[in-house]
Coordinates of C-alpha atoms in Angstrom, one line a residue:
Chain A
X11 CA 0.1 0.1 -0.1
X12 CA 1.4 3.5 -1.0
X13 CA -0.4 6.5 0.3
X14 CA 0.1 9.5 -2.0
X15 CA 0.2 11.8 0.8
X16 CA 0.0 11.5 4.6
X17 CA -2.4 14.3 4.7
X18 CA -4.7 12.2 2.6
X19 CA -6.8 11.4 5.5
X20 CA -7.6 15.0 5.9
X21 CA -8.6 15.6 2.6
X22 CA -5.9 17.5 0.6
X23 CA -3.0 15.9 -1.3
X24 CA -0.2 17.3 -3.7
X25 CA -0.8 15.9 -7.0
X26 CA 1.5 16.2 -10.2
X27 CA -0.2 16.1 -13.6
X28 CA 1.2 16.2 -17.1
X29 CA -1.3 18.7 -19.0
X30 CA -0.6 19.9 -22.5
X31 CA 3.0 18.8 -22.2
X32 CA 3.8 20.6 -18.9
X33 CA 4.2 19.2 -15.5
X34 CA 1.8 20.8 -13.0
X35 CA 1.8 20.3 -9.4
X36 CA -1.5 21.4 -7.5
X37 CA -3.1 20.9 -4.2
X38 CA -6.5 18.9 -4.3
X39 CA -8.7 16.9 -2.4
X40 CA -9.2 13.4 -3.2
X41 CA -12.7 14.0 -4.2
X42 CA -11.6 16.6 -6.8
X43 CA -12.2 15.3 -10.3
X44 CA -10.0 16.2 -13.2
X45 CA -12.6 18.5 -14.7
X46 CA -12.7 20.4 -11.4
X47 CA -8.8 20.6 -11.0
X48 CA -8.5 21.6 -14.8
X49 CA -11.0 24.5 -14.5
X50 CA -9.8 25.5 -10.8
X51 CA -6.2 25.4 -9.9
X52 CA -5.1 24.8 -13.4
X53 CA -7.0 27.7 -14.8
X54 CA -7.9 25.9 -17.9
X55 CA -11.5 26.7 -18.4
X56 CA -11.9 25.5 -22.0
X57 CA -13.0 22.2 -20.4
X58 CA -16.7 22.6 -19.4
X59 CA -18.8 20.7 -16.9
X60 CA -22.4 20.2 -17.7
X61 CA -23.9 16.8 -16.4
X62 CA -20.9 16.0 -14.1
X63 CA -21.8 12.3 -14.6
X64 CA -20.2 11.0 -17.8
X65 CA -23.3 11.4 -19.7
X66 CA -22.9 14.7 -21.9
X67 CA -19.2 14.6 -23.1
X68 CA -18.7 18.6 -22.4
X69 CA -15.7 17.9 -20.3
X70 CA -13.8 15.6 -22.7
X71 CA -10.2 15.7 -22.6
X72 CA -7.6 13.1 -23.7
X73 CA -5.7 10.7 -21.5
X74 CA -2.6 9.5 -23.3
X75 CA -4.5 10.5 -26.6
X76 CA -7.8 8.8 -25.8
X77 CA -10.8 11.0 -25.1
X78 CA -12.1 10.4 -21.5
X79 CA -14.8 12.1 -19.4
X80 CA -12.9 14.3 -17.2
X81 CA -15.6 14.7 -14.7
X82 CA -15.5 11.0 -14.0
X83 CA -11.9 10.8 -13.2
X84 CA -10.3 11.8 -9.7
X85 CA -7.4 14.1 -10.3
X86 CA -5.4 11.8 -7.7
X87 CA -6.0 8.9 -9.8
X88 CA -4.6 10.3 -13.2
X89 CA -0.9 9.6 -12.4
X90 CA 1.7 9.9 -15.0
X91 CA -0.9 9.6 -18.0
X92 CA -0.6 12.7 -20.5
X93 CA -3.6 15.0 -20.2
X94 CA -4.7 17.0 -23.2
X95 CA -7.2 19.7 -23.2
X96 CA -8.8 21.9 -25.8
X97 CA -6.0 24.5 -24.9
X98 CA -3.4 22.0 -25.9
X99 CA -4.8 21.6 -29.4
X100 CA -3.9 24.9 -31.1
X101 CA -0.4 26.1 -31.5
X102 CA 0.5 30.1 -30.7
X103 CA -0.5 31.2 -34.0
X104 CA -2.6 28.3 -35.6
X105 CA -5.8 26.5 -34.8
X106 CA -6.1 22.9 -34.9
X107 CA -7.6 21.8 -38.2
X108 CA -10.6 20.4 -36.4
X109 CA -10.9 23.8 -34.8
X110 CA -10.6 25.7 -38.0
X111 CA -13.0 23.3 -39.8
X112 CA -15.8 23.8 -37.2
X113 CA -15.5 27.6 -37.8
X114 CA -15.7 27.1 -41.6
X115 CA -18.8 24.8 -41.4
X116 CA -20.4 26.8 -38.5
X117 CA -20.4 23.7 -36.4
X118 CA -21.0 25.9 -33.3
X119 CA -24.2 27.4 -32.0
X120 CA -24.1 28.2 -28.1
X121 CA -20.6 26.5 -28.0
X122 CA -20.8 25.0 -24.6
X123 CA -20.3 21.3 -26.2
X124 CA -17.7 22.4 -28.5
X125 CA -14.5 21.8 -26.7
X126 CA -15.5 18.2 -25.8
X127 CA -16.8 17.7 -29.3
X128 CA -13.7 18.9 -31.0
X129 CA -11.6 16.7 -28.8
X130 CA -13.6 13.6 -29.9
X131 CA -13.1 14.6 -33.3
X132 CA -9.6 15.4 -33.2
X133 CA -8.8 12.1 -31.4
X134 CA -10.7 10.3 -34.4
X135 CA -8.6 11.9 -37.0
X136 CA -5.6 11.1 -35.2
X137 CA -6.6 7.3 -35.1
X138 CA -8.3 7.3 -38.4
X139 CA -7.4 9.8 -41.0
X140 CA -9.8 8.4 -43.5
X141 CA -12.7 8.4 -41.1
X142 CA -16.2 8.0 -42.7
X143 CA -19.4 9.7 -41.6
X144 CA -20.4 6.5 -39.5
X145 CA -17.0 6.7 -37.8
X146 CA -17.6 10.4 -37.0
X147 CA -21.1 9.6 -35.6
X148 CA -19.7 6.7 -33.4
X149 CA -16.9 8.9 -32.2
X150 CA -19.2 11.8 -31.1
X151 CA -21.8 9.3 -29.7
X152 CA -20.8 10.3 -26.0
X153 CA -21.1 14.2 -26.9
X154 CA -24.4 15.7 -26.6
X155 CA -25.2 19.1 -28.7
X156 CA -28.5 20.4 -27.5
X157 CA -28.5 23.2 -30.3
X158 CA -28.2 20.2 -32.6
X159 CA -25.2 21.1 -34.7
X160 CA -24.4 17.4 -35.5
X161 CA -24.8 17.8 -39.5
X162 CA -22.4 20.7 -39.1
X163 CA -19.8 18.6 -37.1
X164 CA -20.2 15.9 -39.7
X165 CA -19.5 18.4 -42.5
X166 CA -16.5 19.9 -40.8
X167 CA -15.0 16.5 -40.4
X168 CA -16.0 15.6 -44.1
X169 CA -13.5 18.5 -45.1
X170 CA -10.7 17.0 -43.0
X171 CA -11.1 13.4 -44.2
X172 CA -7.9 12.0 -46.1
X173 CA -8.9 9.6 -48.7
X174 CA -6.9 6.3 -48.1
X175 CA -4.1 5.7 -50.2
X176 CA -4.9 4.0 -53.4
Chain B
X5 CA -20.1 17.2 -4.5
X6 CA -19.0 14.0 -3.2
X7 CA -18.2 13.7 0.6
X8 CA -14.8 13.9 1.6
X9 CA -12.6 10.6 1.3
X10 CA -9.1 9.5 1.7
X11 CA -7.2 7.9 -1.4
X12 CA -4.5 5.3 -1.5
X13 CA -3.4 3.0 -4.1
X14 CA -2.7 -0.7 -4.1
X15 CA 0.4 -2.2 -6.0
X16 CA -0.8 -5.9 -5.8
X17 CA -4.3 -7.9 -6.0
X18 CA -3.7 -9.1 -2.6
X19 CA -2.7 -5.6 -1.1
X20 CA -5.8 -4.3 -2.7
X21 CA -8.0 -7.0 -1.2
X22 CA -6.4 -6.6 2.0
X23 CA -7.2 -3.0 2.1
X24 CA -10.8 -3.6 0.8
X25 CA -12.6 -3.8 4.1
X26 CA -16.0 -3.5 2.5
X27 CA -17.9 -3.6 -0.7
X28 CA -20.3 -1.3 -2.4
X29 CA -23.4 -3.5 -1.7
X30 CA -22.6 -3.5 2.1
X31 CA -22.3 0.1 2.2
X32 CA -25.5 1.0 0.1
X33 CA -27.6 -1.2 2.3
X34 CA -27.2 1.5 5.1
X35 CA -29.2 4.6 5.1
X36 CA -27.0 7.1 3.5
X37 CA -24.4 4.7 2.2
X38 CA -21.7 6.1 4.6
X39 CA -19.0 3.7 5.9
X40 CA -15.8 3.8 7.7
X41 CA -14.6 1.3 5.3
X42 CA -12.4 1.3 2.3
X43 CA -13.7 0.2 -1.2
X44 CA -11.6 -0.5 -4.4
X45 CA -11.8 1.6 -7.4
X46 CA -10.6 0.6 -11.0
X47 CA -12.2 3.0 -13.6
X48 CA -14.5 4.4 -11.1
X49 CA -17.2 5.3 -13.6
X50 CA -19.9 3.6 -11.6
X51 CA -18.4 4.4 -8.1
X52 CA -17.9 7.9 -8.7
X53 CA -21.5 8.2 -10.1
X54 CA -23.1 6.5 -6.9
X55 CA -20.9 8.9 -4.7
X56 CA -22.0 11.9 -6.6
X57 CA -25.5 10.9 -6.3
X58 CA -25.2 10.7 -2.7
X59 CA -25.9 6.9 -2.5
X60 CA -22.5 5.8 -1.2
X61 CA -19.9 7.5 0.9
X62 CA -16.8 5.6 1.7
X63 CA -14.0 6.8 4.1
X64 CA -11.4 5.6 1.6
X65 CA -10.9 4.7 -1.9
X66 CA -8.2 2.2 -2.9
X67 CA -7.2 2.8 -6.6
X68 CA -6.2 -0.4 -8.5
X69 CA -4.4 1.5 -11.4
X70 CA -0.9 0.7 -10.3
X71 CA -1.5 -2.9 -10.2
X72 CA 0.7 -4.7 -12.8
X73 CA -0.9 -7.0 -15.5
X74 CA -4.4 -6.0 -14.0
X75 CA -5.3 -4.9 -17.6
X76 CA -3.7 -7.7 -19.5
X77 CA -5.0 -10.0 -21.9
X78 CA -3.3 -13.5 -22.1
X79 CA -4.4 -15.7 -24.7
X80 CA -3.8 -19.5 -23.1
X81 CA -3.6 -22.7 -24.9
X82 CA -6.9 -23.4 -23.6
X83 CA -8.7 -20.2 -23.7
X84 CA -8.1 -16.7 -22.4
X85 CA -7.3 -14.8 -19.2
X86 CA -8.4 -11.1 -19.0
X87 CA -7.3 -9.1 -16.5
X88 CA -10.2 -7.4 -14.6
X89 CA -8.6 -3.7 -15.1
X90 CA -8.6 -4.1 -18.9
X91 CA -10.8 -1.4 -20.2
X92 CA -13.8 -1.8 -22.6
X93 CA -12.0 0.1 -25.2
X94 CA -9.0 -2.4 -25.1
X95 CA -11.2 -5.5 -24.9
X96 CA -13.1 -4.1 -27.8
X97 CA -10.0 -3.3 -30.0
X98 CA -7.9 -6.5 -29.2
X99 CA -7.5 -8.3 -32.6
X100 CA -7.4 -11.8 -30.9
X101 CA -10.7 -11.3 -28.9
X102 CA -12.4 -10.0 -31.8
X103 CA -11.2 -13.1 -33.7
X104 CA -11.8 -15.7 -31.2
X105 CA -14.7 -14.0 -29.2
X106 CA -16.3 -11.9 -31.5
X107 CA -19.6 -11.4 -29.6
X108 CA -17.5 -10.4 -26.6
X109 CA -15.7 -7.8 -28.4
X110 CA -18.8 -6.5 -30.1
X111 CA -20.6 -6.4 -26.9
X112 CA -17.7 -4.4 -25.3
X113 CA -17.4 -2.0 -28.3
X114 CA -21.3 -1.4 -28.2
X115 CA -21.3 -0.3 -24.6
X116 CA -21.7 3.1 -23.3
X117 CA -19.5 6.0 -25.2
X118 CA -16.1 6.1 -26.4
X119 CA -15.1 8.2 -23.3
X120 CA -16.6 5.9 -20.8
X121 CA -15.2 2.7 -22.7
X122 CA -11.7 4.3 -22.2
X123 CA -12.0 4.3 -18.7
X124 CA -14.5 1.8 -17.6
X125 CA -12.9 -1.6 -17.1
X126 CA -14.2 -5.3 -17.3
X127 CA -14.5 -5.9 -13.7
X128 CA -16.3 -2.5 -13.1
X129 CA -18.7 -3.5 -15.8
X130 CA -19.5 -6.8 -14.1
X131 CA -19.6 -5.3 -10.5
X132 CA -21.5 -2.0 -11.5
X133 CA -24.9 -1.4 -9.5
X134 CA -28.2 -1.7 -11.2
X135 CA -29.7 1.1 -13.1
X136 CA -33.3 1.0 -11.5
X137 CA -34.2 4.6 -11.1
X138 CA -35.7 3.8 -7.5
X139 CA -32.5 2.2 -6.4
X140 CA -30.6 5.2 -7.9
X141 CA -32.8 7.6 -6.1
X142 CA -31.7 9.1 -2.7
X143 CA -35.4 9.4 -1.9
X144 CA -36.3 5.9 -2.4
X145 CA -34.9 3.3 0.2
X146 CA -35.9 0.4 -1.9
X147 CA -35.6 -3.4 -0.9
X148 CA -32.1 -3.6 -2.6
X149 CA -30.8 -0.7 -0.4
X150 CA -32.1 -2.3 2.9
X151 CA -35.6 -0.9 2.7
X152 CA -38.7 -2.9 2.7
X153 CA -40.5 -2.0 -0.6
X154 CA -39.8 -2.4 -4.2
X155 CA -41.0 0.8 -5.6
X156 CA -40.9 -0.4 -9.2
X157 CA -43.8 -2.7 -8.9
X158 CA -46.2 0.3 -8.1
X159 CA -44.1 2.7 -10.0
X160 CA -42.6 3.1 -13.5
X161 CA -41.5 -0.2 -14.6
X162 CA -41.0 0.1 -18.4
X163 CA -37.3 -0.8 -18.1
X164 CA -37.5 -3.5 -15.5
X165 CA -37.4 -7.2 -15.4
X166 CA -39.7 -9.7 -17.2
X167 CA -38.4 -12.7 -15.2
X168 CA -37.6 -13.2 -11.7
X169 CA -39.2 -10.2 -10.7
X170 CA -41.7 -11.0 -8.1
X171 CA -39.6 -9.2 -5.2
X172 CA -36.9 -6.9 -6.7
X173 CA -37.5 -6.2 -10.4
X174 CA -34.0 -4.6 -11.3
X175 CA -32.4 -5.9 -14.5
X176 CA -28.7 -6.9 -14.4
X177 CA -26.8 -3.8 -16.0
X178 CA -23.8 -5.7 -17.5
X179 CA -23.8 -6.3 -21.1
X180 CA -20.6 -8.1 -20.9
X181 CA -21.9 -10.5 -18.2
X182 CA -24.6 -11.5 -20.9
X183 CA -22.1 -12.7 -23.2
X184 CA -19.6 -14.2 -20.7
X185 CA -22.3 -16.3 -19.2
X186 CA -23.1 -17.6 -22.5
X187 CA -19.8 -18.3 -23.2
X188 CA -19.2 -20.0 -19.8
X189 CA -16.6 -17.7 -18.5
X190 CA -15.2 -18.2 -15.0
X191 CA -14.1 -15.3 -12.6
X192 CA -11.1 -15.5 -10.4
X193 CA -11.2 -13.8 -7.1
X194 CA -8.2 -13.1 -5.1
X195 CA -8.0 -12.7 -1.3
X196 CA -5.7 -10.7 1.1
X197 CA -3.3 -13.7 1.6
X198 CA -2.9 -13.8 -2.2
X199 CA -5.1 -16.8 -2.4
X200 CA -7.5 -17.2 -5.3
X201 CA -10.8 -18.9 -6.0
X202 CA -12.2 -19.4 -9.4
X203 CA -15.9 -20.1 -10.2
X204 CA -18.3 -19.6 -12.9
X205 CA -19.4 -16.3 -13.7
X206 CA -23.1 -17.4 -13.8
X207 CA -22.6 -18.8 -10.0
X208 CA -20.7 -15.8 -9.0
X209 CA -23.8 -13.5 -10.1
X210 CA -26.2 -15.5 -8.1
X211 CA -26.3 -14.3 -4.4
X212 CA -27.9 -16.3 -1.7
X213 CA -31.7 -16.8 -2.1
X214 CA -33.3 -13.9 -0.2
X215 CA -30.4 -11.6 -0.3
X216 CA -31.7 -8.6 -2.6
X217 CA -28.8 -6.2 -1.6
X218 CA -26.2 -7.5 -4.0
X219 CA -25.9 -8.9 -7.4
X220 CA -23.0 -11.2 -6.8
X221 CA -21.1 -12.9 -4.0
X222 CA -17.8 -10.8 -3.8
X223 CA -16.8 -10.6 -0.1
X224 CA -15.0 -7.8 1.6
X225 CA -11.3 -8.4 1.5
X226 CA -11.5 -10.0 -1.8
X227 CA -11.3 -8.5 -5.5
X228 CA -12.5 -9.5 -8.8
X229 CA -8.9 -10.3 -10.3
X230 CA -9.5 -11.9 -13.7
X231 CA -12.0 -13.3 -16.2
X232 CA -10.9 -16.7 -17.8
X233 CA -12.8 -17.6 -21.0
X234 CA -13.0 -21.2 -22.3
X235 CA -11.4 -22.5 -25.4
X236 CA -13.1 -22.0 -28.8
X237 CA -13.5 -25.4 -30.6
X238 CA -14.1 -25.8 -34.2
X239 CA -18.0 -25.8 -34.2
X240 CA -18.4 -22.7 -31.8
X241 CA -20.5 -20.1 -33.2
X242 CA -21.6 -16.9 -31.3
X243 CA -23.5 -13.6 -31.7
X244 CA -24.6 -10.8 -29.5
X245 CA -27.5 -8.3 -30.3
X246 CA -29.1 -5.7 -28.4
X247 CA -31.8 -3.0 -28.9
X248 CA -32.3 0.2 -27.0
X249 CA -34.3 3.3 -27.4
X250 CA -31.0 4.9 -28.9
X251 CA -28.4 2.9 -31.1
X252 CA -25.5 4.3 -29.2
X253 CA -24.9 5.5 -25.3
X254 CA -27.8 3.8 -24.1
X255 CA -28.6 0.8 -21.9
X256 CA -30.4 -1.9 -23.9
X257 CA -34.0 -2.6 -23.4
X258 CA -33.4 -6.1 -24.5
X259 CA -30.0 -7.9 -25.5
X260 CA -29.3 -11.6 -26.2
X261 CA -26.1 -13.6 -26.4
X262 CA -26.1 -17.0 -28.3
X263 CA -23.2 -19.5 -28.3
X264 CA -23.9 -22.6 -30.3
X265 CA -21.6 -25.7 -30.7
X266 CA -22.3 -27.1 -34.1
X267 CA -21.3 -30.5 -35.4
X268 CA -19.6 -30.4 -39.0
X269 CA -22.9 -31.7 -40.5
X270 CA -24.5 -28.4 -38.7
X271 CA -26.5 -30.3 -36.1
X272 CA -26.3 -28.4 -32.8
X273 CA -24.5 -30.2 -30.0
X274 CA -25.0 -27.6 -27.3
X275 CA -26.4 -24.1 -27.1
X276 CA -26.5 -21.3 -24.5
X277 CA -29.2 -18.8 -24.9
X278 CA -28.9 -15.8 -22.3
X279 CA -31.1 -12.8 -22.1
X280 CA -29.7 -9.6 -20.8
X281 CA -31.8 -6.6 -19.3
X282 CA -34.4 -9.2 -18.7
X283 CA -33.9 -10.3 -14.9
X284 CA -31.7 -9.5 -12.0
X285 CA -29.1 -11.8 -13.3
X286 CA -28.3 -12.6 -16.8
X287 CA -31.3 -15.1 -17.7
X288 CA -30.5 -18.5 -19.0
X289 CA -33.4 -19.3 -21.5
X290 CA -33.2 -23.0 -20.8
X291 CA -36.0 -24.0 -23.0
X292 CA -34.8 -21.9 -26.1
X293 CA -31.5 -24.0 -25.7
X294 CA -33.5 -27.2 -25.6
X295 CA -35.4 -26.3 -28.9
X296 CA -31.8 -26.0 -30.6
X297 CA -29.7 -28.8 -29.1
X298 CA -30.1 -32.0 -31.5
X299 CA -31.5 -30.0 -34.3
X300 CA -30.2 -28.4 -37.5
X301 CA -30.8 -24.8 -37.0
X302 CA -33.0 -23.1 -39.4
X303 CA -35.4 -20.2 -39.4
X304 CA -38.3 -22.3 -38.2
X305 CA -36.1 -23.7 -35.3
X306 CA -34.9 -20.3 -34.3
X307 CA -38.5 -19.0 -34.2
X308 CA -39.5 -22.0 -32.0
X309 CA -36.7 -21.3 -29.9
X310 CA -37.5 -17.5 -29.6
X311 CA -41.2 -18.4 -28.4
X312 CA -39.8 -20.6 -25.8
X313 CA -37.4 -17.9 -24.6
X314 CA -40.4 -15.9 -23.4
X315 CA -43.1 -18.5 -22.5
X316 CA -42.5 -18.2 -18.7
X317 CA -42.0 -14.3 -18.5
X318 CA -43.9 -12.5 -15.9
X319 CA -44.0 -8.9 -17.4
X320 CA -45.0 -6.0 -15.0
X321 CA -47.6 -3.2 -15.9
X322 CA -45.2 -1.2 -18.1
X323 CA -42.7 -3.6 -19.8
X324 CA -44.8 -6.0 -21.7
X325 CA -43.1 -4.5 -24.9
X326 CA -40.3 -6.4 -23.9
X327 CA -41.6 -9.6 -24.8
X328 CA -41.9 -9.2 -28.8
X329 CA -38.6 -7.4 -28.6
X330 CA -37.0 -10.3 -26.9
X331 CA -38.7 -12.8 -29.3
X332 CA -37.3 -11.1 -32.4
X333 CA -34.0 -10.5 -30.8
X334 CA -33.5 -14.2 -30.0
X335 CA -34.6 -15.4 -33.2
X336 CA -32.2 -12.9 -35.1
X337 CA -29.4 -13.7 -32.8
X338 CA -29.7 -17.5 -33.0
X339 CA -29.6 -17.2 -36.9
X340 CA -26.7 -14.6 -36.9
X341 CA -24.7 -17.2 -34.8
X342 CA -25.7 -20.1 -36.8
X343 CA -24.8 -18.6 -40.0
X344 CA -21.5 -17.0 -38.4
X345 CA -18.1 -18.0 -39.6
X346 CA -15.3 -18.1 -37.2
X347 CA -12.7 -20.0 -39.4
X348 CA -9.9 -17.7 -38.0
X349 CA -11.1 -18.2 -34.4
X350 CA -9.9 -21.8 -33.8
X351 CA -7.0 -22.2 -31.6
X352 CA -4.3 -24.5 -32.9

């Protein structure tokens, strides 16, 4: 048995997280979710919290490159895995292609689902550059958009699809 | 907000078992789910949900993520061993599992959402608590949470059990369990001394008669360590299908797993027909299997088996719609299994 911190019994412990390629050390309670840690002590408010139950996907970030609901992970449980948030996608002067395609296809209305939606789409594009519409539908099946932008999300992803090598 | 708790991690299965002074079911049978004890957490998808809903408040959680090989898949000469910590996504993506146990890979691929599958584990999927909305309500202390009344019987029971529902009408929430019982899988439980017991999953998911507070026989100071799959011989065919209100990210209204053992001429040597979302445990449709054994399976035979599968159902006021759904799904799943080809799946 290894206790991450002797003060864990009293609720707070020091956690080291790898976020967007940077090592960050924060003080959190064991009950702090990754989503809360990102938006609170880490100041990365691009990640949204809506349902807080893993049911809507607004809080989607990558853990070692795979999309996860950050509201259903404890910050103390993340360990050495690499966290990538919406802030980690764009470079200083260039948007990620998925972000640009969302703008070009008007795939945003109220915008609350958008960071999570973009993270799911960008992960799919990494894994499957030749993704078909059904692959996109499956990839965003955990992201709810109550404005109903889904057709525009599909159009954005259609722009980016690389045809498989002949 | 979840109540405060302490966090520790375990580095071996026996250390985890040693620290696991209680289990979820034991704590949830108390009024507010508060316990001084420690509960193990793998992916945590269901556990954190229960804690956020105010149904469970352990003093300590023990993280299992540091246990080596907890998420490993080992193909053995005579079957496969799946570490309980493997994620549903990893199970769905594993080429060997897809080839040899396609129904299992399909069930894992179709559960929940991509985000959940990347975190939720095989063990957690088998041990998750039921989805009954009365069980999940802080305001209803139902039979399964140590109360004296099943609210589903007088309430809205459209998603509830159509078999074995006289006292508590939950349906077992695990899609993987439906397939794994059909396959005849075993579970391996490890205790604090490092000792293991291995028993059929179907037995594991059968609590003592009358104990409605749990869906399995896991004990404190014990963890679900692995699942063992039997070998796939030449005649084995399998299929899994489900129907929900949505095609993705929904719990099924009905699901069916079928495993057939066919002779070279096509005659059925053995059959398992298991219904999920039908009863408090994966429901073995014995009469349906009886229709198949000894016969060459065709549409007529599958139709008879499907009728047999639901003949002894006892639907509640709002869930009669499940009967035709199950009947169609059983017939289709039998046909899909019988026509399935698993040439590459045979272990040499």
